Short mmCIF file of C-alpha atoms in Angstrom, two decimals:
data_model
loop_
_atom_site.label_atom_id
_atom_site.label_comp_id
_atom_site.label_asym_id
_atom_site.label_seq_id
_atom_site.Cartn_x
_atom_site.Cartn_y
_atom_site.Cartn_z
CA UNK A 1 62.66 -64.14 -109.61
CA UNK A 2 59.80 -66.64 -109.53
CA UNK A 3 59.22 -69.36 -106.94
CA UNK A 4 56.93 -72.22 -107.91
CA UNK A 5 55.37 -74.04 -104.95
CA UNK A 6 53.27 -77.15 -104.67
CA UNK A 7 49.56 -76.39 -104.16
CA UNK A 8 48.34 -77.77 -100.82
CA UNK A 9 44.72 -78.77 -101.23
CA UNK A 10 42.36 -79.03 -99.48
CA UNK A 11 43.61 -76.58 -96.86
CA UNK A 12 42.65 -73.49 -94.87
CA UNK A 13 44.54 -70.78 -93.07
CA UNK A 14 44.80 -70.87 -89.30
CA UNK A 15 42.72 -67.68 -89.18
CA UNK A 16 39.89 -69.35 -91.13
CA UNK A 17 40.04 -72.43 -88.91
CA UNK A 18 39.90 -70.33 -85.72
CA UNK A 19 36.98 -68.29 -87.03
CA UNK A 20 34.98 -71.53 -87.26
CA UNK A 21 36.17 -72.92 -83.92
CA UNK A 22 33.52 -71.58 -81.56
CA UNK A 23 34.07 -74.18 -78.85
CA UNK A 24 36.90 -73.45 -76.44
CA UNK A 25 38.37 -76.96 -76.68
CA UNK A 26 38.70 -76.64 -80.48
CA UNK A 27 40.39 -73.23 -80.22
CA UNK A 28 42.81 -74.52 -77.60
CA UNK A 29 43.71 -77.54 -79.76
CA UNK A 30 44.39 -75.36 -82.83
CA UNK A 31 46.49 -72.89 -80.86
CA UNK A 32 48.46 -75.65 -79.18
CA UNK A 33 49.40 -76.98 -82.63
CA UNK A 34 50.40 -73.48 -83.72
CA UNK A 35 52.65 -72.73 -80.74
CA UNK A 36 54.26 -76.17 -81.03
CA UNK A 37 55.02 -75.34 -84.68
CA UNK A 38 56.51 -71.98 -83.63
CA UNK A 39 58.61 -73.82 -81.03
CA UNK A 40 60.03 -75.99 -83.80
CA UNK A 41 61.13 -72.81 -85.61
CA UNK A 42 62.81 -71.51 -82.47
CA UNK A 43 64.55 -74.83 -81.80
CA UNK A 44 66.10 -74.49 -85.27
CA UNK A 45 67.25 -70.92 -84.56
CA UNK A 46 64.59 -69.44 -86.87
CA UNK A 47 62.32 -66.46 -86.26
CA UNK A 48 59.21 -65.76 -88.36
CA UNK A 49 59.16 -61.98 -88.30
CA UNK A 50 55.93 -61.59 -90.26
CA UNK A 51 54.11 -63.96 -87.94
CA UNK A 52 50.33 -63.87 -88.21
CA UNK A 53 47.41 -66.28 -88.52
CA UNK A 54 47.27 -66.24 -92.32
CA UNK A 55 50.90 -67.38 -92.55
CA UNK A 56 49.96 -70.81 -91.21
CA UNK A 57 48.13 -73.34 -93.37
CA UNK A 58 46.21 -76.34 -92.07
CA UNK A 59 45.93 -79.43 -94.24
CA UNK A 60 44.61 -82.46 -92.40
CA UNK A 61 46.96 -83.21 -89.52
CA UNK A 62 49.76 -81.00 -90.86
CA UNK A 63 50.40 -77.33 -90.17
CA UNK A 64 52.50 -75.52 -92.78
CA UNK A 65 54.39 -72.25 -92.38
CA UNK A 66 54.01 -69.78 -95.27
CA UNK A 67 55.93 -66.74 -96.51
CA UNK A 68 59.54 -67.86 -96.25
CA UNK A 69 60.68 -64.32 -97.02
CA UNK A 70 59.81 -63.39 -93.45
CA UNK A 71 61.96 -66.12 -91.89
CA UNK A 72 65.14 -64.88 -90.19
CA UNK A 73 68.01 -67.21 -89.31
CA UNK A 74 69.52 -66.14 -86.01
CA UNK A 75 72.74 -68.02 -86.76
CA UNK A 76 72.53 -69.91 -83.47
CA UNK A 77 71.57 -73.51 -82.74
CA UNK A 78 68.41 -72.32 -80.95
CA UNK A 79 66.70 -68.97 -80.70
CA UNK A 80 67.47 -67.33 -77.35
CA UNK A 81 64.75 -67.09 -74.70
CA UNK A 82 64.12 -63.29 -74.98
CA UNK A 83 63.75 -63.45 -78.78
CA UNK A 84 61.65 -66.61 -78.49
CA UNK A 85 59.31 -65.00 -75.98
CA UNK A 86 58.90 -61.88 -78.09
CA UNK A 87 58.19 -63.88 -81.25
CA UNK A 88 55.61 -66.02 -79.45
CA UNK A 89 54.03 -62.91 -77.89
CA UNK A 90 53.86 -61.27 -81.32
CA UNK A 91 51.88 -64.27 -82.59
CA UNK A 92 49.47 -64.36 -79.63
CA UNK A 93 48.90 -60.61 -79.92
CA UNK A 94 47.17 -61.40 -83.23
CA UNK A 95 44.39 -63.09 -81.26
CA UNK A 96 41.48 -61.31 -79.60
CA UNK A 97 41.96 -60.21 -75.96
CA UNK A 98 39.38 -62.72 -74.68
CA UNK A 99 41.63 -65.52 -76.00
CA UNK A 100 44.28 -64.47 -73.45
CA UNK A 101 42.33 -66.50 -70.88
CA UNK A 102 43.47 -69.62 -72.79
CA UNK A 103 47.16 -68.81 -72.35
CA UNK A 104 47.63 -71.12 -69.36
CA UNK A 105 46.43 -74.01 -71.53
CA UNK A 106 48.36 -73.02 -74.67
CA UNK A 107 51.79 -72.15 -73.27
CA UNK A 108 52.59 -75.68 -71.93
CA UNK A 109 52.53 -76.97 -75.54
CA UNK A 110 55.29 -74.51 -76.43
CA UNK A 111 57.33 -75.23 -73.29
CA UNK A 112 57.09 -78.97 -73.87
CA UNK A 113 58.26 -78.61 -77.48
CA UNK A 114 61.29 -76.61 -76.27
CA UNK A 115 61.93 -78.94 -73.28
CA UNK A 116 61.63 -75.87 -71.08
CA UNK A 117 60.17 -75.34 -67.63
CA UNK A 118 57.81 -72.55 -66.62
CA UNK A 119 60.71 -70.44 -65.32
CA UNK A 120 62.30 -70.34 -68.78
CA UNK A 121 59.36 -68.35 -70.12
CA UNK A 122 57.27 -66.90 -67.23
CA UNK A 123 53.62 -66.42 -68.14
CA UNK A 124 53.48 -62.98 -66.46
CA UNK A 125 56.34 -61.74 -68.62
CA UNK A 126 54.71 -63.19 -71.73
CA UNK A 127 51.42 -61.44 -70.93
CA UNK A 128 53.20 -58.08 -70.66
CA UNK A 129 54.82 -58.56 -74.06
CA UNK A 130 51.51 -59.63 -75.61
CA UNK A 131 49.94 -56.40 -74.34
CA UNK A 132 52.83 -54.37 -75.73
CA UNK A 133 52.64 -55.91 -79.21
CA UNK A 134 48.83 -55.76 -79.34
CA UNK A 135 48.88 -52.06 -78.46
CA UNK A 136 51.57 -51.43 -81.09
CA UNK A 137 49.56 -53.31 -83.70
CA UNK A 138 46.46 -51.30 -82.83
CA UNK A 139 48.32 -47.96 -83.06
CA UNK A 140 49.65 -48.85 -86.49
CA UNK A 141 46.24 -49.92 -87.73
CA UNK A 142 44.52 -46.80 -86.38
CA UNK A 143 46.80 -44.69 -88.58
CA UNK A 144 45.71 -46.65 -91.66
CA UNK A 145 41.98 -46.03 -91.20
CA UNK A 146 42.43 -42.34 -92.07
CA UNK A 147 44.60 -42.72 -95.16
CA UNK A 148 44.70 -44.34 -98.58
CA UNK A 149 45.88 -47.95 -98.35
CA UNK A 150 44.94 -51.44 -99.49
CA UNK A 151 41.91 -51.52 -97.16
CA UNK A 152 40.63 -47.94 -97.53
CA UNK A 153 40.11 -45.37 -100.25
CA UNK A 154 40.80 -41.82 -99.08
CA UNK A 155 39.91 -38.66 -101.03
CA UNK A 156 40.50 -35.24 -99.50
CA UNK A 157 40.61 -31.65 -100.65
CA UNK A 158 40.39 -28.15 -99.19
CA UNK A 159 36.59 -28.52 -98.82
CA UNK A 160 36.08 -32.18 -97.89
CA UNK A 161 37.56 -35.38 -96.48
CA UNK A 162 36.26 -38.84 -97.37
CA UNK A 163 37.53 -42.28 -96.47
CA UNK A 164 35.68 -45.52 -97.13
CA UNK A 165 35.96 -49.29 -97.39
CA UNK A 166 37.84 -50.04 -100.63
CA UNK A 167 35.76 -53.17 -101.26
CA UNK A 168 32.78 -50.82 -101.76
CA UNK A 169 34.56 -48.53 -104.22
CA UNK A 170 31.90 -48.29 -106.94
CA UNK A 171 30.49 -45.43 -109.00
CA UNK A 172 27.29 -45.54 -106.93
CA UNK A 173 29.23 -45.30 -103.66
CA UNK A 174 31.34 -42.39 -104.95
CA UNK A 175 28.17 -40.53 -106.00
CA UNK A 176 26.53 -41.21 -102.62
CA UNK A 177 29.54 -40.00 -100.61
CA UNK A 178 29.79 -36.80 -102.67
CA UNK A 179 26.40 -35.73 -101.23
CA UNK A 180 25.18 -38.10 -98.47
CA UNK A 181 22.10 -35.95 -97.69
CA UNK A 182 20.79 -36.54 -101.22
CA UNK A 183 20.19 -40.17 -100.26
CA UNK A 184 17.20 -38.97 -98.19
CA UNK A 185 15.35 -38.55 -101.49
CA UNK A 186 15.96 -42.15 -102.53
CA UNK A 187 13.12 -44.64 -102.52
CA UNK A 188 13.06 -46.54 -99.21
CA UNK A 189 15.10 -43.96 -97.26
CA UNK A 190 13.73 -43.63 -93.73
CA UNK A 191 14.50 -41.37 -90.79
CA UNK A 192 15.52 -43.11 -87.56
CA UNK A 193 16.19 -39.95 -85.57
CA UNK A 194 15.91 -36.19 -86.17
CA UNK A 195 17.66 -34.11 -83.53
CA UNK A 196 19.65 -30.91 -83.15
CA UNK A 197 22.91 -32.75 -82.50
CA UNK A 198 22.55 -35.59 -85.01
CA UNK A 199 20.27 -36.91 -87.73
CA UNK A 200 20.00 -40.62 -88.45
CA UNK A 201 18.47 -42.39 -91.45
CA UNK A 202 18.67 -45.57 -93.52
CA UNK A 203 19.23 -45.82 -97.26
CA UNK A 204 20.43 -48.36 -99.83
CA UNK A 205 23.70 -48.17 -101.77
CA UNK A 206 25.12 -50.97 -103.91
CA UNK A 207 22.19 -53.12 -102.80
CA UNK A 208 23.20 -52.81 -99.14
CA UNK A 209 21.08 -51.18 -96.47
CA UNK A 210 23.18 -48.52 -94.74
CA UNK A 211 22.70 -46.29 -91.72
CA UNK A 212 23.81 -42.68 -92.16
CA UNK A 213 24.49 -40.61 -89.05
CA UNK A 214 25.01 -36.91 -89.69
CA UNK A 215 26.56 -34.86 -86.90
CA UNK A 216 25.01 -31.40 -87.14
CA UNK A 217 26.41 -27.96 -86.34
CA UNK A 218 23.94 -26.13 -84.09
CA UNK A 219 25.29 -22.59 -84.45
CA UNK A 220 28.36 -20.37 -84.65
CA UNK A 221 29.56 -21.13 -81.12
CA UNK A 222 29.20 -24.88 -81.73
CA UNK A 223 30.97 -24.56 -85.09
CA UNK A 224 33.93 -22.78 -83.50
CA UNK A 225 34.07 -25.30 -80.67
CA UNK A 226 34.18 -28.27 -83.07
CA UNK A 227 36.30 -26.74 -85.87
CA UNK A 228 39.72 -27.90 -84.65
CA UNK A 229 38.64 -31.12 -82.90
CA UNK A 230 38.30 -34.60 -84.31
CA UNK A 231 34.70 -34.97 -85.44
CA UNK A 232 32.40 -37.36 -83.63
CA UNK A 233 31.93 -39.16 -86.93
CA UNK A 234 35.71 -39.71 -87.10
CA UNK A 235 35.68 -41.03 -83.52
CA UNK A 236 32.89 -43.48 -84.46
CA UNK A 237 34.81 -44.59 -87.57
CA UNK A 238 37.98 -45.15 -85.56
CA UNK A 239 36.20 -46.97 -82.72
CA UNK A 240 34.28 -49.25 -85.10
CA UNK A 241 37.58 -50.46 -86.55
CA UNK A 242 39.07 -50.74 -83.07
CA UNK A 243 36.19 -53.01 -82.01
CA UNK A 244 36.74 -55.13 -85.11
CA UNK A 245 40.39 -55.61 -84.17
CA UNK A 246 39.32 -56.72 -80.71
CA UNK A 247 36.68 -59.13 -82.01
CA UNK A 248 33.74 -57.16 -80.55
CA UNK A 249 30.63 -57.07 -82.73
CA UNK A 250 29.55 -53.68 -84.09
CA UNK A 251 27.87 -52.46 -87.25
CA UNK A 252 30.35 -52.76 -90.12
CA UNK A 253 31.91 -49.32 -90.80
CA UNK A 254 31.51 -48.23 -94.42
CA UNK A 255 32.58 -44.59 -94.71
CA UNK A 256 33.46 -41.29 -93.05
CA UNK A 257 32.67 -37.95 -94.71
CA UNK A 258 33.64 -34.53 -93.32
CA UNK A 259 33.04 -31.00 -94.50
CA UNK A 260 36.31 -29.07 -94.37
CA UNK A 261 37.52 -25.56 -94.90
CA UNK A 262 41.23 -26.14 -94.92
CA UNK A 263 42.06 -27.42 -91.42
CA UNK A 264 38.61 -26.46 -90.06
CA UNK A 265 35.96 -29.18 -89.67
CA UNK A 266 32.22 -28.76 -90.05
CA UNK A 267 29.40 -31.26 -90.42
CA UNK A 268 30.35 -34.90 -90.63
CA UNK A 269 28.71 -38.18 -91.64
CA UNK A 270 29.41 -41.68 -90.35
CA UNK A 271 28.04 -44.50 -92.50
CA UNK A 272 27.74 -48.11 -91.37
CA UNK A 273 25.86 -51.21 -92.45
CA UNK A 274 22.38 -51.72 -91.05
CA UNK A 275 22.10 -54.45 -88.38
CA UNK A 276 18.80 -56.29 -88.26
CA UNK A 277 17.40 -57.12 -84.84
CA UNK A 278 15.65 -55.71 -81.80
CA UNK A 279 17.57 -53.56 -79.36
CA UNK A 280 18.15 -54.78 -75.81
CA UNK A 281 15.32 -52.66 -74.41
CA UNK A 282 12.97 -55.22 -75.98
CA UNK A 283 13.93 -57.57 -73.13
CA UNK A 284 11.78 -55.44 -70.81
CA UNK A 285 8.79 -55.88 -73.12
CA UNK A 286 8.77 -59.63 -72.39
CA UNK A 287 7.01 -61.07 -69.38
CA UNK A 288 8.46 -63.63 -66.97
CA UNK A 289 9.02 -66.51 -66.88
CA UNK A 290 11.66 -65.86 -69.54
CA UNK A 291 12.47 -68.52 -72.11
CA UNK A 292 15.88 -69.64 -73.35
CA UNK A 293 15.92 -66.85 -75.97
CA UNK A 294 15.81 -64.02 -73.45
CA UNK A 295 18.36 -65.72 -71.19
CA UNK A 296 20.67 -66.21 -74.18
CA UNK A 297 20.29 -62.53 -75.13
CA UNK A 298 21.22 -61.41 -71.61
CA UNK A 299 24.26 -63.69 -71.75
CA UNK A 300 25.32 -62.25 -75.14
CA UNK A 301 25.06 -58.63 -73.95
CA UNK A 302 27.02 -59.49 -70.80
CA UNK A 303 29.70 -61.12 -72.97
CA UNK A 304 30.07 -57.83 -74.89
CA UNK A 305 30.46 -55.93 -71.60
CA UNK A 306 33.19 -58.38 -70.59
CA UNK A 307 34.96 -57.95 -73.96
CA UNK A 308 34.92 -54.17 -73.55
CA UNK A 309 36.42 -54.57 -70.08
CA UNK A 310 39.21 -56.85 -71.35
CA UNK A 311 40.06 -54.22 -73.96
CA UNK A 312 39.94 -51.32 -71.43
CA UNK A 313 37.18 -49.65 -73.43
CA UNK A 314 34.46 -47.46 -71.93
CA UNK A 315 31.37 -46.84 -74.04
CA UNK A 316 30.10 -43.56 -72.60
CA UNK A 317 26.40 -44.07 -73.36
CA UNK A 318 25.20 -47.45 -72.10
CA UNK A 319 21.56 -47.15 -73.09
CA UNK A 320 19.82 -50.45 -73.82
CA UNK A 321 19.02 -49.15 -77.31
CA UNK A 322 22.76 -49.15 -78.09
CA UNK A 323 22.87 -52.96 -78.03
CA UNK A 324 21.27 -54.76 -81.00
CA UNK A 325 20.29 -58.41 -80.54
CA UNK A 326 21.28 -59.77 -83.96
CA UNK A 327 21.55 -63.26 -85.34
CA UNK A 328 25.35 -63.12 -84.89
CA UNK A 329 25.19 -61.96 -81.26
CA UNK A 330 24.85 -58.71 -79.35
CA UNK A 331 26.10 -55.77 -81.43
CA UNK A 332 27.23 -52.52 -79.78
CA UNK A 333 26.53 -49.25 -81.63
CA UNK A 334 26.75 -45.47 -81.07
CA UNK A 335 30.50 -45.28 -80.65
CA UNK A 336 31.23 -41.55 -80.62
CA UNK A 337 31.80 -41.41 -76.84
CA UNK A 338 33.86 -44.60 -76.63
CA UNK A 339 37.38 -44.31 -75.19
CA UNK A 340 40.29 -46.64 -74.64
CA UNK A 341 42.00 -46.11 -71.30
CA UNK A 342 45.70 -46.64 -70.69
CA UNK A 343 45.65 -46.05 -66.93
CA UNK A 344 43.82 -48.84 -65.02
CA UNK A 345 42.25 -46.43 -62.52
CA UNK A 346 40.92 -44.22 -65.29
CA UNK A 347 39.29 -47.25 -66.89
CA UNK A 348 37.78 -48.46 -63.61
CA UNK A 349 36.15 -45.05 -63.01
CA UNK A 350 34.73 -44.97 -66.54
CA UNK A 351 33.59 -48.58 -66.29
CA UNK A 352 31.70 -47.89 -63.06
CA UNK A 353 29.91 -44.99 -64.74
CA UNK A 354 29.11 -47.16 -67.74
CA UNK A 355 27.75 -50.06 -65.73
CA UNK A 356 25.72 -47.86 -63.37
CA UNK A 357 24.09 -46.31 -66.44
CA UNK A 358 23.60 -49.77 -67.96
CA UNK A 359 21.82 -51.10 -64.87
CA UNK A 360 19.41 -48.13 -64.86
CA UNK A 361 17.95 -49.57 -68.08
CA UNK A 362 16.36 -52.37 -66.07
CA UNK A 363 14.75 -50.50 -63.15
CA UNK A 364 11.27 -51.38 -64.43
CA UNK A 365 12.08 -55.05 -65.11
CA UNK A 366 13.66 -56.43 -61.91
CA UNK A 367 13.92 -60.02 -63.15
CA UNK A 368 16.06 -58.95 -66.13
CA UNK A 369 18.08 -56.73 -63.79
CA UNK A 370 18.70 -59.70 -61.48
CA UNK A 371 19.81 -61.82 -64.46
CA UNK A 372 22.28 -59.16 -65.58
CA UNK A 373 23.58 -58.71 -62.01
CA UNK A 374 24.22 -62.43 -61.63
CA UNK A 375 25.94 -62.82 -65.01
CA UNK A 376 28.03 -59.69 -64.53
CA UNK A 377 29.29 -60.95 -61.17
CA UNK A 378 30.34 -64.18 -62.88
CA UNK A 379 32.35 -62.10 -65.36
CA UNK A 380 33.91 -60.07 -62.50
CA UNK A 381 32.47 -56.85 -63.90
CA UNK A 382 32.55 -53.92 -61.47
CA UNK A 383 29.13 -52.40 -60.70
CA UNK A 384 29.73 -50.68 -57.36
CA UNK A 385 31.00 -47.14 -56.94
#
């Protein structure tokens, strides 16, 4: 069967519109329109089961719903409150965790469209369901990053395992991933770090500057200890995609390569795109009084710390050099010790360790330390033991 639809032009998806809406008032306005549209579905007894940001299209003052195949008719005059709440929570779970702070301003637009009061859809209950659906979405996505799918190309055998971004599936990339160490002989390749545990260098593939991090095997005891565990490269690959799902800036993950002998793991390589910019330790190289650039950088790094907290993520190695001050904002790197915590107390303990380590970066620059302390208090970040 073929369905022919009218082309709606000019238009953009709700996801594209939100990605350009950097001011809070613009984001709130867009989301209010979206939840009012969803309320109109529910008033008609309809449930959009494949509800996500790309299934809404903005054209001027109108918001269209796409993908009619995902619309379910409940058979009732209006969708019941439990189903309505779950469907709305499923939509909001598509947003980044830091957008949850806007919920108190977004939800009234839905309640008004349904002629409901706050007791008909309690915000606390909605928040719990948003957390449930966001966690479920993350679990499903984390399974995809290690297998062949529309987003990733996966090639594995008895001796190796490789997974990489499908948009970079070229002959040059395939050749590079077959022997990543050979890229050290390429023109322009440069060591960033040479250590027993890991070796880090930059190279160019497909015209892109990449960072290759090889996790070394130090000896027989180390090999046996790592053979059955997930490699640190795999942890970095997984966490980079996790950060992307949460809207936290990190170097774009490109590929994961592991040496295998059947189920046994050996050396591993994590490849990401190079991020231009100074690391946060450069803030200490400046002299007070600090200009707007340094203050803005401190604010950007603090914002990343707050995003990690909202997502219950601990970093594990909060050195200043693991935050790159890029043109897009502060970028967090070195993700092989990052963990997501389910238990709140476990996260609070890890967060305290992280932030104590983070504040030690600024012992020799007290003005920067005072700036971070003030901004972290404003974000309600825990620094005390």
